[in-house]
Short mmCIF file of C-alpha atoms in Angstrom, two decimals:
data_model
loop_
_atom_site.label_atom_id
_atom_site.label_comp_id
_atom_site.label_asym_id
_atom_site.label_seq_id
_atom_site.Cartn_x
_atom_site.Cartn_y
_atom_site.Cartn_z
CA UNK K 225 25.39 -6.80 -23.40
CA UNK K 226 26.80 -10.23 -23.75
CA UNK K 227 24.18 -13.60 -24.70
CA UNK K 228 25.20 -14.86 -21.24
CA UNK K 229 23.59 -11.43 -19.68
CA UNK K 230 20.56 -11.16 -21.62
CA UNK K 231 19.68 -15.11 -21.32
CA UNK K 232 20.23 -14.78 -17.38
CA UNK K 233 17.84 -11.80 -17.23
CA UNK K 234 15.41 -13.32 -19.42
CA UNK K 235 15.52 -16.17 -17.31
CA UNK K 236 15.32 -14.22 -13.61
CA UNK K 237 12.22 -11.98 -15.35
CA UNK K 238 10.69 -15.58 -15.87
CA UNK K 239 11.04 -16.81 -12.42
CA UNK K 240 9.89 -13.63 -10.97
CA UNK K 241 6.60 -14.19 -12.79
CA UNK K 242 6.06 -17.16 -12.08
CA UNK K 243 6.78 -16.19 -8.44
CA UNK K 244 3.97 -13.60 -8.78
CA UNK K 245 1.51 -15.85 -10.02
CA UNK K 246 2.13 -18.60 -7.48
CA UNK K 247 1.99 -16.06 -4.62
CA UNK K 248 -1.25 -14.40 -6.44
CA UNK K 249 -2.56 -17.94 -6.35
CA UNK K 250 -1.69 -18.69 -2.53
CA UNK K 251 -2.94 -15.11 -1.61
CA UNK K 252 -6.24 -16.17 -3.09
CA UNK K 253 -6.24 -19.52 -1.39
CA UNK K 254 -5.74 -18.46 1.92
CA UNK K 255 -7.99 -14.95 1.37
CA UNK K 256 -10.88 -15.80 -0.71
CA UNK K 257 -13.36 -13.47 -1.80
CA UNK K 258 -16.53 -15.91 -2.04
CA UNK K 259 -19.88 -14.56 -2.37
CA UNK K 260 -18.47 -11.20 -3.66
CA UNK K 261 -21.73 -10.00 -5.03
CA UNK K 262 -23.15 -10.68 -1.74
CA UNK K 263 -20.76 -9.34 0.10
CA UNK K 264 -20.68 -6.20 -1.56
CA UNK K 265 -24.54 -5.49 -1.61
CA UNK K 266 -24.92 -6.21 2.05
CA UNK K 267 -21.68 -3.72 2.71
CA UNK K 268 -23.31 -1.31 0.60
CA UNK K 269 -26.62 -1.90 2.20
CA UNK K 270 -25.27 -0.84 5.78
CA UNK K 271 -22.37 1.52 4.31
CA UNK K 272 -19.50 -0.24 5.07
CA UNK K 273 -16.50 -1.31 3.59
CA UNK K 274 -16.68 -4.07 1.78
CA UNK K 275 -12.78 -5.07 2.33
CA UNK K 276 -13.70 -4.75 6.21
CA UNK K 277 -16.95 -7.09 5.76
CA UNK K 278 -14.36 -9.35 3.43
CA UNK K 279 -12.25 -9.83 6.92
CA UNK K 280 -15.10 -10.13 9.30
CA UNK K 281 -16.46 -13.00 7.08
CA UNK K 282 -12.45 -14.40 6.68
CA UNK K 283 -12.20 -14.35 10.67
CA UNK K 284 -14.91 -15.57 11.61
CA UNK K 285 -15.67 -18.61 8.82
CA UNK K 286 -13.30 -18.54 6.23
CA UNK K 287 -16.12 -17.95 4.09
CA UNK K 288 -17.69 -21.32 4.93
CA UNK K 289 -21.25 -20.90 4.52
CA UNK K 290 -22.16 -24.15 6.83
CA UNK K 291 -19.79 -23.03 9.87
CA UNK K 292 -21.31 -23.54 13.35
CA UNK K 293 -18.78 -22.52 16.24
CA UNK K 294 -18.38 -24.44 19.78
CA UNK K 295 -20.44 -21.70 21.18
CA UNK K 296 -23.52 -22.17 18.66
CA UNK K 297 -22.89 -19.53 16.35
CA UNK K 298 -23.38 -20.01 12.72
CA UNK K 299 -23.03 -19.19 9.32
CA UNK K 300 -20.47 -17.05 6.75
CA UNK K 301 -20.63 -14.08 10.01
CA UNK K 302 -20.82 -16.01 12.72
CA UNK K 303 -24.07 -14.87 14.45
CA UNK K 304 -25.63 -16.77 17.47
CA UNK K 305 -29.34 -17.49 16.65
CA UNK K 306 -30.93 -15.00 18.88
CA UNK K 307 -28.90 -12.48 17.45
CA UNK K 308 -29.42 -13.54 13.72
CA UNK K 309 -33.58 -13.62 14.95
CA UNK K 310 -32.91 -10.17 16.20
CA UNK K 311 -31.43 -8.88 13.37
CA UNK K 312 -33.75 -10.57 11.36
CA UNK K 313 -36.80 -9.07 12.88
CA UNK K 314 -35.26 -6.04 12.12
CA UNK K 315 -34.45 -5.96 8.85
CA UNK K 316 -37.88 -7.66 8.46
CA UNK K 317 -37.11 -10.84 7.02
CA UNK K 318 -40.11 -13.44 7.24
CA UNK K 319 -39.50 -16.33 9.17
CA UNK K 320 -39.90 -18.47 6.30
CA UNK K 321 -36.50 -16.89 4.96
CA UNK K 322 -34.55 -17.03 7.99
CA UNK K 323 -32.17 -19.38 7.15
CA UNK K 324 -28.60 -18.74 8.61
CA UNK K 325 -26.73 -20.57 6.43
CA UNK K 326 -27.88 -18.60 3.61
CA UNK K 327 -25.15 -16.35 2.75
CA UNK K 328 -26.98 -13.57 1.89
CA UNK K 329 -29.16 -13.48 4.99
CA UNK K 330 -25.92 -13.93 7.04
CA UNK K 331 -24.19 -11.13 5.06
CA UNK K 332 -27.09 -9.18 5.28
CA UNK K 333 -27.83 -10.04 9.25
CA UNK K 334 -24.40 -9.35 10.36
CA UNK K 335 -23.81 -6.65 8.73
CA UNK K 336 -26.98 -4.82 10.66
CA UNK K 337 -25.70 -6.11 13.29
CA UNK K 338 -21.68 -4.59 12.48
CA UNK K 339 -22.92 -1.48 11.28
CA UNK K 340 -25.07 -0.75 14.99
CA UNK K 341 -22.54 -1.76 16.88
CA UNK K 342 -20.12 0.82 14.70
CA UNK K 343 -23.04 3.25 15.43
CA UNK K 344 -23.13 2.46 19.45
CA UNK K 345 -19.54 2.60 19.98
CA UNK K 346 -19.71 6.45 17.98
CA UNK K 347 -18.16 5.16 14.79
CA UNK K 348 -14.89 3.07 16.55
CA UNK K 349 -14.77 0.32 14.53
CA UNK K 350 -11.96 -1.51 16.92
CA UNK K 351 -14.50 -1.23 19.60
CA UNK K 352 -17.33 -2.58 16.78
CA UNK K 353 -14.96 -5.50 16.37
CA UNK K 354 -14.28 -5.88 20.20
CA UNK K 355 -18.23 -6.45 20.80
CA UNK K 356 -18.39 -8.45 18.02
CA UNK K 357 -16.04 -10.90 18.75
CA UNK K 358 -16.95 -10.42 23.07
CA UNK K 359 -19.73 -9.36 23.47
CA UNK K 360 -21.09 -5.12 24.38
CA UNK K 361 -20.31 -5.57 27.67
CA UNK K 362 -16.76 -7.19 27.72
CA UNK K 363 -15.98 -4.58 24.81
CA UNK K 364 -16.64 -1.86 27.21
CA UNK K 365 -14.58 -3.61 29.96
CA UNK K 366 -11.67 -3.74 27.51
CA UNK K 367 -12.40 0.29 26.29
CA UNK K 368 -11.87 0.92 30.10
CA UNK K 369 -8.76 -0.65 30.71
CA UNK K 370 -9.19 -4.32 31.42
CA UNK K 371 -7.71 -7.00 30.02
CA UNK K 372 -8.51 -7.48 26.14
CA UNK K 373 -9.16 -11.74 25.73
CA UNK K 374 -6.69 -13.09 24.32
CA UNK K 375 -9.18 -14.63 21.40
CA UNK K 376 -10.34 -11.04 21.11
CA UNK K 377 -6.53 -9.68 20.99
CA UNK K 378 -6.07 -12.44 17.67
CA UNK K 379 -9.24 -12.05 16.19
CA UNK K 380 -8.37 -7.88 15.82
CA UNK K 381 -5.07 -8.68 14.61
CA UNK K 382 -6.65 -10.86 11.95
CA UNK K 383 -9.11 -8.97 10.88
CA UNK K 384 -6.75 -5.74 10.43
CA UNK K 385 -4.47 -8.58 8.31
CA UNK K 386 -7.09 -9.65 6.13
CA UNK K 387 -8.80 -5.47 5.73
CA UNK K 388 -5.08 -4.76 4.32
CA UNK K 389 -5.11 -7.88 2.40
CA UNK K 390 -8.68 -7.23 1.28
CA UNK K 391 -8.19 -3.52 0.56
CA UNK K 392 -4.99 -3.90 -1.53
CA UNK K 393 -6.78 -6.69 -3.95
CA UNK K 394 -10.35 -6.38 -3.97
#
């Protein structure tokens, strides 16, 4: 093998490094994994998967701890209040600690709250998701052939986006 040949694969073995580690970087931008320890004890709590919780949390506030939608709901999963109270009352948390901008009470909260609706639509996690994202009632409309929102239609597609994301790197 010539100089020439060896310097230009030297060279192309450099760039495609450096092509890894900026994509690593950008993949880690746009899919954080904030609050991991969190995250995974709240997963583990409910016995789900913590790459599923990971996209939950990425869908619904990009892992922004202080997120309040138009609607009302808040925190890292996106509860409404009376369903973070709910929750809350379940998993009996004292009222003093019912903060739902904590991320820990959020992780902990919504992921009651994932792993009953898993449990109430017999272990169909797309239908979880749809009632989630909708609402019970609108996820059963949708299991019986009407019209999936078109929010609901992108947040499922994002959240199976991020679970592959999630499961390949965390």
């Amino acid at each position: 093998m010539g100089k020439r040949v060896v310097k230009v694969i030297g060279i192309t073995a450099v760039a495609l490094s450096l092509a890894t580690v900026v994509a690593a970087i950008a993949l880690c931008a746009i899919f954080p994994n904030k609050y991991a320890a969190e995250v995974n004890a709240a997963a583990e709590e409910f016995g789900l998967d913590g790459a599923l919780v990971r996209s939950v949390v990425w869908a619904e506030s990009k892992f922004d701890k202080g997120a309040v939608s138009e609607k009302g709901a808040a925190g890292l999963m996106q509860l409404m209040p009376e369903t973070f109270d709910a929750c809350a009352s379940a998993l009996f948390i004292p009222q003093s600690a019912r903060q739902i901008f904590d991320p820990q009470t959020s992780l902990r909260c919504g992921c009651y709250y994932l792993s009953m609706l898993i449990d109430k639509f017999d272990g169909d996690e797309t239908a979880a998701l749809m009632a989630y994202n909708a609402g019970e009632a609108n996820a059963r409309k949708f299991l019986r052939g009407e019209p999936i929102f078109p929010e609901t239609q992108k947040y499922l597609k994002d959240i199976a986006l991020a679970e592959k994301v999630y499961g390949i790197f965390m």
